[in-house]
Short mmCIF file of C-alpha atoms in Angstrom, two decimals:
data_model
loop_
_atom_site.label_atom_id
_atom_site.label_comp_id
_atom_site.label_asym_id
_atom_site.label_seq_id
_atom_site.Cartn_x
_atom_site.Cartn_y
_atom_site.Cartn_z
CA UNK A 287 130.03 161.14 48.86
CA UNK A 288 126.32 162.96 48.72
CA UNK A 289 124.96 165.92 50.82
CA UNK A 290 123.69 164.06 53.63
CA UNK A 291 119.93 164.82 54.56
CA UNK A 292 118.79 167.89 56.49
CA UNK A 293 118.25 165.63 59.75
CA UNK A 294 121.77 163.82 59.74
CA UNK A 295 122.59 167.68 59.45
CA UNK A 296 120.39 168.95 62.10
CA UNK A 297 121.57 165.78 65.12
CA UNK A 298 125.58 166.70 64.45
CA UNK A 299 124.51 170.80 64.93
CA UNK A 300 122.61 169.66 67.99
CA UNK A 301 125.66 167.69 68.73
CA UNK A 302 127.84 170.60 68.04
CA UNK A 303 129.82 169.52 65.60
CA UNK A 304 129.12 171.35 62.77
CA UNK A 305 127.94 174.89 62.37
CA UNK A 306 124.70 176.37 61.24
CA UNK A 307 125.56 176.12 57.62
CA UNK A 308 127.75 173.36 57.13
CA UNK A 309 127.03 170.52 55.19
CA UNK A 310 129.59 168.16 54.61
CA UNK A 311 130.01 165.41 52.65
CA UNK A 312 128.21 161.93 53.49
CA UNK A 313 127.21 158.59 52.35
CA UNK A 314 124.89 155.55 53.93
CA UNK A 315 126.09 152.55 55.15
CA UNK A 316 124.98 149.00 54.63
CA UNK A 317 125.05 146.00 57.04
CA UNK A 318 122.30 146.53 59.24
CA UNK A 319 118.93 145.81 59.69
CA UNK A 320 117.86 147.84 62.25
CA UNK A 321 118.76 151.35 61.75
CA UNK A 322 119.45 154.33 59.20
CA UNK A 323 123.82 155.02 59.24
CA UNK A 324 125.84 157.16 57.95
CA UNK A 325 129.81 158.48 57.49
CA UNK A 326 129.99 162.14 57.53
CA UNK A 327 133.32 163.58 56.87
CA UNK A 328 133.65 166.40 59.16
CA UNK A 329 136.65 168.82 59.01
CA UNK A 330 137.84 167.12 62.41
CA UNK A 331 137.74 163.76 60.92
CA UNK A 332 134.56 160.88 59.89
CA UNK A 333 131.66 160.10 62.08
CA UNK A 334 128.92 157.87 62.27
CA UNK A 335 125.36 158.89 62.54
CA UNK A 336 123.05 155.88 63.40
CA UNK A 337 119.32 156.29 63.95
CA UNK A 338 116.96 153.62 64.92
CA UNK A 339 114.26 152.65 62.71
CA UNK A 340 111.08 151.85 64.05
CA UNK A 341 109.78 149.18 61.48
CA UNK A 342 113.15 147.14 60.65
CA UNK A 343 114.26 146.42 56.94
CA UNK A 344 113.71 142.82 56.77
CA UNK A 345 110.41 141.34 54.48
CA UNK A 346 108.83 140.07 57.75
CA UNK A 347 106.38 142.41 59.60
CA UNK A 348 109.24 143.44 62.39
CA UNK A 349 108.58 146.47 64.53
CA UNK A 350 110.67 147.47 67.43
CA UNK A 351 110.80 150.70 70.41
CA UNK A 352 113.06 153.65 68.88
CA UNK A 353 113.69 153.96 72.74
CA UNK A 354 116.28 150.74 72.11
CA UNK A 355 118.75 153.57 71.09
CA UNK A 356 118.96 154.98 74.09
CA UNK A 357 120.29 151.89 75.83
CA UNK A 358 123.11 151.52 73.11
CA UNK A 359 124.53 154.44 74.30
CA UNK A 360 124.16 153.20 78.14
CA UNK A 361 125.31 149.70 76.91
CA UNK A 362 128.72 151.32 75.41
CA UNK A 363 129.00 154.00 78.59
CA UNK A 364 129.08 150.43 80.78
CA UNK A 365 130.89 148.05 79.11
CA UNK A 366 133.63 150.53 78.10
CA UNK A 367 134.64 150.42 82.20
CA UNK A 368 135.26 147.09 81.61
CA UNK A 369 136.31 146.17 78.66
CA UNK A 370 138.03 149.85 76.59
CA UNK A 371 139.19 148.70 73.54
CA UNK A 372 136.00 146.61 72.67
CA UNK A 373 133.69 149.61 72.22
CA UNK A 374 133.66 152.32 70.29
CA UNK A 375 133.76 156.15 70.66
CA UNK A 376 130.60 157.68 71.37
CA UNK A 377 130.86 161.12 70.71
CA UNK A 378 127.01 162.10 71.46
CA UNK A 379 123.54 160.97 71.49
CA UNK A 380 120.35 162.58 70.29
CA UNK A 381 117.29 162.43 71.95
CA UNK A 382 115.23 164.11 69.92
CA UNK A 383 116.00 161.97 66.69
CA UNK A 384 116.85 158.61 68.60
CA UNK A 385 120.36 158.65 67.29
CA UNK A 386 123.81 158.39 68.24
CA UNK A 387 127.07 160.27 66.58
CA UNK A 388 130.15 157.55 66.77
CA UNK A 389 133.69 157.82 65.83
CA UNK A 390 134.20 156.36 62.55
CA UNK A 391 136.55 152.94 62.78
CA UNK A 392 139.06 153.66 59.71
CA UNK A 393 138.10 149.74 57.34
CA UNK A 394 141.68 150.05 56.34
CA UNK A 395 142.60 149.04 60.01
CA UNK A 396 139.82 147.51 61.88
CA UNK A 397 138.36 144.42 59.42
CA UNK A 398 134.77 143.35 59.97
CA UNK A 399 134.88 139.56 61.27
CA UNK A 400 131.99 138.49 58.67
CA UNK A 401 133.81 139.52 56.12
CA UNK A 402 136.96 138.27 57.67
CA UNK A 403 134.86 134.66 58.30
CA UNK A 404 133.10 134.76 54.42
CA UNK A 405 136.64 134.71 52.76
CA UNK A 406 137.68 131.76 55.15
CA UNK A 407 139.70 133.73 56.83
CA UNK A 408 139.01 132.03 60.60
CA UNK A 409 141.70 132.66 63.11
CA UNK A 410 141.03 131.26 66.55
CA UNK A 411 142.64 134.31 68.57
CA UNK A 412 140.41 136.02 66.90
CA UNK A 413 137.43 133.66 68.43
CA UNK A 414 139.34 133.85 72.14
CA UNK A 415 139.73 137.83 71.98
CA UNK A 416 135.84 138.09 71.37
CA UNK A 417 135.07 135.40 74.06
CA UNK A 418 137.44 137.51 76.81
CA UNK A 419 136.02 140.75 75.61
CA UNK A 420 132.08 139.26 75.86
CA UNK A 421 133.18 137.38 79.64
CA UNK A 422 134.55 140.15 80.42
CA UNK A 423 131.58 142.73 80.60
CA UNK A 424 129.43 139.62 81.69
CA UNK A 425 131.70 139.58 84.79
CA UNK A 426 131.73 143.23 85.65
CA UNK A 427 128.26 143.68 85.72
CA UNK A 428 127.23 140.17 86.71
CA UNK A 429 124.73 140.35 89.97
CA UNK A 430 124.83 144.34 90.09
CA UNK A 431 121.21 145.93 90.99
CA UNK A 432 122.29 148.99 89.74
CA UNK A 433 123.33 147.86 86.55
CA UNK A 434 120.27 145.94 86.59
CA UNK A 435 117.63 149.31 87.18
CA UNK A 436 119.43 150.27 83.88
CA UNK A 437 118.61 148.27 81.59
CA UNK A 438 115.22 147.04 82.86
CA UNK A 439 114.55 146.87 79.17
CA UNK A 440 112.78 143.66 79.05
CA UNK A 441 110.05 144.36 76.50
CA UNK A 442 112.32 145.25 74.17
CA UNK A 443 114.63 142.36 74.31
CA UNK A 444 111.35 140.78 73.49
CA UNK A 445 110.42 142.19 70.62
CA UNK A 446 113.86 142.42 68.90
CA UNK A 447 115.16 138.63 70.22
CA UNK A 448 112.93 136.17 71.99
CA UNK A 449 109.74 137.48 69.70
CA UNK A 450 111.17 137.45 66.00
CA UNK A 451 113.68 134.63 66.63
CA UNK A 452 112.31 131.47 69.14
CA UNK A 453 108.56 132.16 69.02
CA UNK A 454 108.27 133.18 65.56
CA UNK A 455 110.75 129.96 65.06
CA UNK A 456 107.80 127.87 66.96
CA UNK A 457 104.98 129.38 65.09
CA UNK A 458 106.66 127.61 62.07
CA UNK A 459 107.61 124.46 63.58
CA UNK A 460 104.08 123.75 65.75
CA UNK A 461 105.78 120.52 67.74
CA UNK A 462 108.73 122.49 68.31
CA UNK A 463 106.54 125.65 69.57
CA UNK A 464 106.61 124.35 73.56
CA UNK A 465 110.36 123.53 73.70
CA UNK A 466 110.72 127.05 71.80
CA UNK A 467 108.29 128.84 74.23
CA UNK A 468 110.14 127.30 77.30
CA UNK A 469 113.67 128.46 75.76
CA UNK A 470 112.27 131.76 75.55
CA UNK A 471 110.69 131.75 78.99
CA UNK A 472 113.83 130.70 80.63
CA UNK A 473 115.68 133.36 79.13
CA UNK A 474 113.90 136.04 79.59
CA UNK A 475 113.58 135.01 83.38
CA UNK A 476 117.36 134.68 83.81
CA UNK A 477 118.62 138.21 85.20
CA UNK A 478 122.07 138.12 85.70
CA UNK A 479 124.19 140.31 84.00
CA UNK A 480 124.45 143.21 81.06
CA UNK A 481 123.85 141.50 77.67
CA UNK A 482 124.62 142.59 74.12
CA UNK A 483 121.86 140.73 72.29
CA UNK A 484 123.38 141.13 68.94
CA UNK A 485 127.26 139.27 69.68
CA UNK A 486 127.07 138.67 65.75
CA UNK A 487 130.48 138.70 63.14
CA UNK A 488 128.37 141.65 61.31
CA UNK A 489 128.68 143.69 64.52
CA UNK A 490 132.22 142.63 65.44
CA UNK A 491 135.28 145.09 63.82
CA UNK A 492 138.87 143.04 64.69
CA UNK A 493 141.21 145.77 65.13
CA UNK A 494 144.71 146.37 66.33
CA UNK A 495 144.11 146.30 70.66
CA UNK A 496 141.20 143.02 69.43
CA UNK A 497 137.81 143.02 68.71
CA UNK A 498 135.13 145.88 68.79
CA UNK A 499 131.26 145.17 69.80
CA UNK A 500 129.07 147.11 68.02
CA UNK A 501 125.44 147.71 67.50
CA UNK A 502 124.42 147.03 71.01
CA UNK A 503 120.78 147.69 70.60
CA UNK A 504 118.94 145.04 72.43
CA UNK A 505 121.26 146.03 75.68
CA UNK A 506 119.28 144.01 78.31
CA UNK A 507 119.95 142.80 81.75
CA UNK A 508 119.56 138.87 81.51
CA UNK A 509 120.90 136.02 80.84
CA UNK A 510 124.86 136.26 79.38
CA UNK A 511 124.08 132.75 77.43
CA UNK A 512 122.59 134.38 75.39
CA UNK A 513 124.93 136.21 74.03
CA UNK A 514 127.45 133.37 73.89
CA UNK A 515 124.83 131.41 71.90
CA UNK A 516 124.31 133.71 69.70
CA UNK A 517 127.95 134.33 68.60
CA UNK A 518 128.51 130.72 68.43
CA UNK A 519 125.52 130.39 66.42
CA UNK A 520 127.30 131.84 63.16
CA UNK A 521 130.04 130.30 63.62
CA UNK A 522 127.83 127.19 63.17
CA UNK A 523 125.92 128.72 60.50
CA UNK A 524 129.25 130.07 58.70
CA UNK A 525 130.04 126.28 57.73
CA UNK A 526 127.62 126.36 55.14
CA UNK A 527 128.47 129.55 53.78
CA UNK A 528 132.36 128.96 53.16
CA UNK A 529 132.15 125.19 53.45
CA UNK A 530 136.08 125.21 52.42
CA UNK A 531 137.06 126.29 56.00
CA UNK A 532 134.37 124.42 58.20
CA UNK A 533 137.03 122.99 60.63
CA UNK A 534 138.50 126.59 61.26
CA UNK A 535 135.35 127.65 62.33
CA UNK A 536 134.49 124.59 64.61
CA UNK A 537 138.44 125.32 65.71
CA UNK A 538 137.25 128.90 66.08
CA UNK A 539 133.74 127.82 68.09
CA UNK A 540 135.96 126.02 70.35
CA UNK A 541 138.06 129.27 71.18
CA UNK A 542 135.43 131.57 71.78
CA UNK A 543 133.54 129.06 74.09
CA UNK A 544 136.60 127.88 75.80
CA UNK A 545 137.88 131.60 76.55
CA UNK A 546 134.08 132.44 77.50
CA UNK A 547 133.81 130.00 80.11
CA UNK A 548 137.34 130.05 81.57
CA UNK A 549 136.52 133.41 82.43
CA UNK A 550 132.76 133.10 84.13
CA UNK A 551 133.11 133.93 87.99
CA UNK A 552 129.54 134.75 88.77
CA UNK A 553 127.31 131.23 88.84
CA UNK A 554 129.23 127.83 88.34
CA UNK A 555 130.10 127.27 84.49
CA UNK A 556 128.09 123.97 84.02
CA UNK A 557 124.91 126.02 84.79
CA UNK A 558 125.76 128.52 82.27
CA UNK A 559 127.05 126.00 79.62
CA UNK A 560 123.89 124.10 79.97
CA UNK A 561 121.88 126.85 79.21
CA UNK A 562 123.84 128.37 76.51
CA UNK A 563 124.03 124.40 74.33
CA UNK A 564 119.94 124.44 75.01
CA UNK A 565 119.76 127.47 73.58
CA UNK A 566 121.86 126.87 70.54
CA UNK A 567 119.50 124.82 68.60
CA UNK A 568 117.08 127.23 68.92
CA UNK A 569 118.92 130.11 67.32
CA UNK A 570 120.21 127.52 64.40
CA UNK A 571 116.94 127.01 63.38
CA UNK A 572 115.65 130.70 64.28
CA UNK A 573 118.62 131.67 61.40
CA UNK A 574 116.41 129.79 58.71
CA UNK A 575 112.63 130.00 59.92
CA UNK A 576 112.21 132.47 61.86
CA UNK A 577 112.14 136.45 60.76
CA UNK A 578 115.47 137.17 60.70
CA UNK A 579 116.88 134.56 58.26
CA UNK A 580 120.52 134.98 57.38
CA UNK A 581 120.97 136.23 53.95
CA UNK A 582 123.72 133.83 52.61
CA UNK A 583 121.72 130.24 53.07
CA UNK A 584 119.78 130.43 49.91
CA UNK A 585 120.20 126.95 49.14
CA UNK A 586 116.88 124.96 50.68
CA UNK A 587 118.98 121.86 51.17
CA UNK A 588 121.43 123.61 53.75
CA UNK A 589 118.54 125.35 55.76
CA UNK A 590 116.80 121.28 55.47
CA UNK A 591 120.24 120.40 57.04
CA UNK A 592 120.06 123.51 59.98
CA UNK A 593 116.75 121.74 60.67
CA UNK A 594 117.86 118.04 60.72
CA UNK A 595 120.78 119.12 63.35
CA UNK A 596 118.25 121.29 65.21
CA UNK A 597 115.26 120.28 65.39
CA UNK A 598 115.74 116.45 67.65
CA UNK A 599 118.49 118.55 69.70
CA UNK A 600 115.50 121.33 71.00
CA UNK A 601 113.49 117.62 71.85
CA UNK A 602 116.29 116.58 73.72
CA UNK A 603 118.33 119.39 74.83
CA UNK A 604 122.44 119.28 75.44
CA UNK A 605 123.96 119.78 78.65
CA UNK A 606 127.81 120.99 76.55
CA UNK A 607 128.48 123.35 73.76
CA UNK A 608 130.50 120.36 72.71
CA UNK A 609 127.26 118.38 72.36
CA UNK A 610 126.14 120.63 69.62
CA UNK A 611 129.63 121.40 68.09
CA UNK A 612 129.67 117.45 67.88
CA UNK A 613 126.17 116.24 65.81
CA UNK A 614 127.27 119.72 63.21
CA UNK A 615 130.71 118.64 62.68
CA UNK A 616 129.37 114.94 61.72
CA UNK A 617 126.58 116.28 59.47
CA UNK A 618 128.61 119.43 57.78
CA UNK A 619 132.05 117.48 58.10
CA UNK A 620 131.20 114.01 58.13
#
């Protein structure tokens, strides 16, 4: 533990937490891309202090609104009616630095999925829990203009996911760029209900009452495929990384999209499957080309084998999440 700096100090007195000359102990914390964290052990117990950066730390040229911050805190407020356990405490929010102060989730009893997934360690209820936490929120705030009028935040989702990931994807990949541009269109015209935008294991604690979401920074109002997409993504992509349990994580794919869809009330599932299994190809090959590669597929030959599955599927788009699941399992599996 280090003396944390004087404006982690200054957002917890603001907060209240601490007096005019306290300083208590603190380190950083790793994971993220997007913003400046730390745990700061306070007499009462840890916290988290998270600020958002404006320029994130990836090597691409990746700017996004501070603002964004501001609708992680609304994004937790909303989707804590609906789904408690899944979110975590939110002690206070800063204006004035763009940050919020968290309660700290003890490692010793809530286990972050990636790492979880990385040492093989797949369990399908784990998979279902997240899919009936993610449906869940989708289906309380699914076709309400009032949730809507809050998170109008449209530009960002832009810059943070359809910018960086499909049209920076199609910029690479120029006879891919209109089926890219069209994915991206879709989505962002697709208003439906309160999305996450960052359903990833890195952002997923699994505790003891299930999963918790966190890191809810590109809170939009859109399109919930999205979302599942995106979590199913890595589950994909996690085949490659710990090739030794590939079937539990197709067996873990098939939970999360199963419980998912059982539990979508607000348009007819087909719809939303079809969009979701369109989409999926997309955000493989946005994982490898676009600018937020993931970190563990150094090897060119599997990011030449995220292309060969993704690439004639964005040509010919799915209409089922099974579709996809299928043409990986035969190239990763065989």
């Amino acid at each position: 533990m280090a003396t944390q700096p004087s404006e982690i100090a200054a957002i917890l007195r603001r907060a209240g937490l601490i007096g005019l000359d306290d300083l208590p102990p603190a380190a950083p914390l790793t994971g993220g891309v997007s913003s400046d964290i730390w745990r700061v052990d306070l007499a009462t117990g840890p916290v988290c202090v998270k600020r958002a950066l404006a320029k994130l730390k990836v090597q691409a040229d990746w700017r996004a609104p501070v603002e964004r911050n501001a609708y992680e805190a609304a994004w937790m407020n909303t989707a804590r009616a609906a789904a408690p356990a899944a979110v975590a405490p939110l002690l206070a929010r800063d204006e004035a630095a763009d940050a919020l102060v968290m309660g700290f989730l003890d490692p010793r009893r809530y286990h972050l999925w990636k790492s979880e997934l990385r040492d093989g360690r797949a369990e399908p209820d784990d998979a279902a829990a997240v899919g009936e936490a993610l449906v869940r929120i989708h289906a309380a705030t699914a076709l309400d203009p009032a949730v809507a009028a809050r998170f109008a935040t449209d530009a960002i989702f832009h810059d943070i996911r359809l910018e960086p990931y499909l049209l920076a994807t199609g910029r690479r990949h120029p006879d891919l760029e209109p089926a890219l541009r069209r994915l991206a269109r879709r989505t962002a015209r697709t208003r439906l209900a309160l999305v996450h935008g960052d359903v990833s294991p890195k952002n997923i604690l699994i505790g003891p009452d299930g999963p918790v979401l966190l890191d809810a920074e590109c809170a939009w109002y859109g399109d919930p495929a999205f979302d599942l997409a995106f979590c199913l993504n890595h589950l994909l992509l996690k085949c490659l990384w710990t090739p030794e349990a590939a079937p539990a994580f197709l067996d873990c794919f098939d939970m999360l999209a199963g419980t998912y869809l059982a539990g979508v009330v607000w348009e007819p599932r087909a719809r939303l499957e079809r969009r979701a299994a369109s989409l999926l190809p997309g955000l493989l090959l946005a994982r490898v080309d676009g600018k937020s590669p993931v970190e563990y597929l150094t090897n060119e030959a599997a990011r030449e084998l995220v292309r060969h599955v993704a690439r004639p599927l964005l040509l010919a788009p799915p209409a089922t999440l099974g579709a996809v699941r299928a043409v990986w399992a035969e190239e990763v599996i065989g």
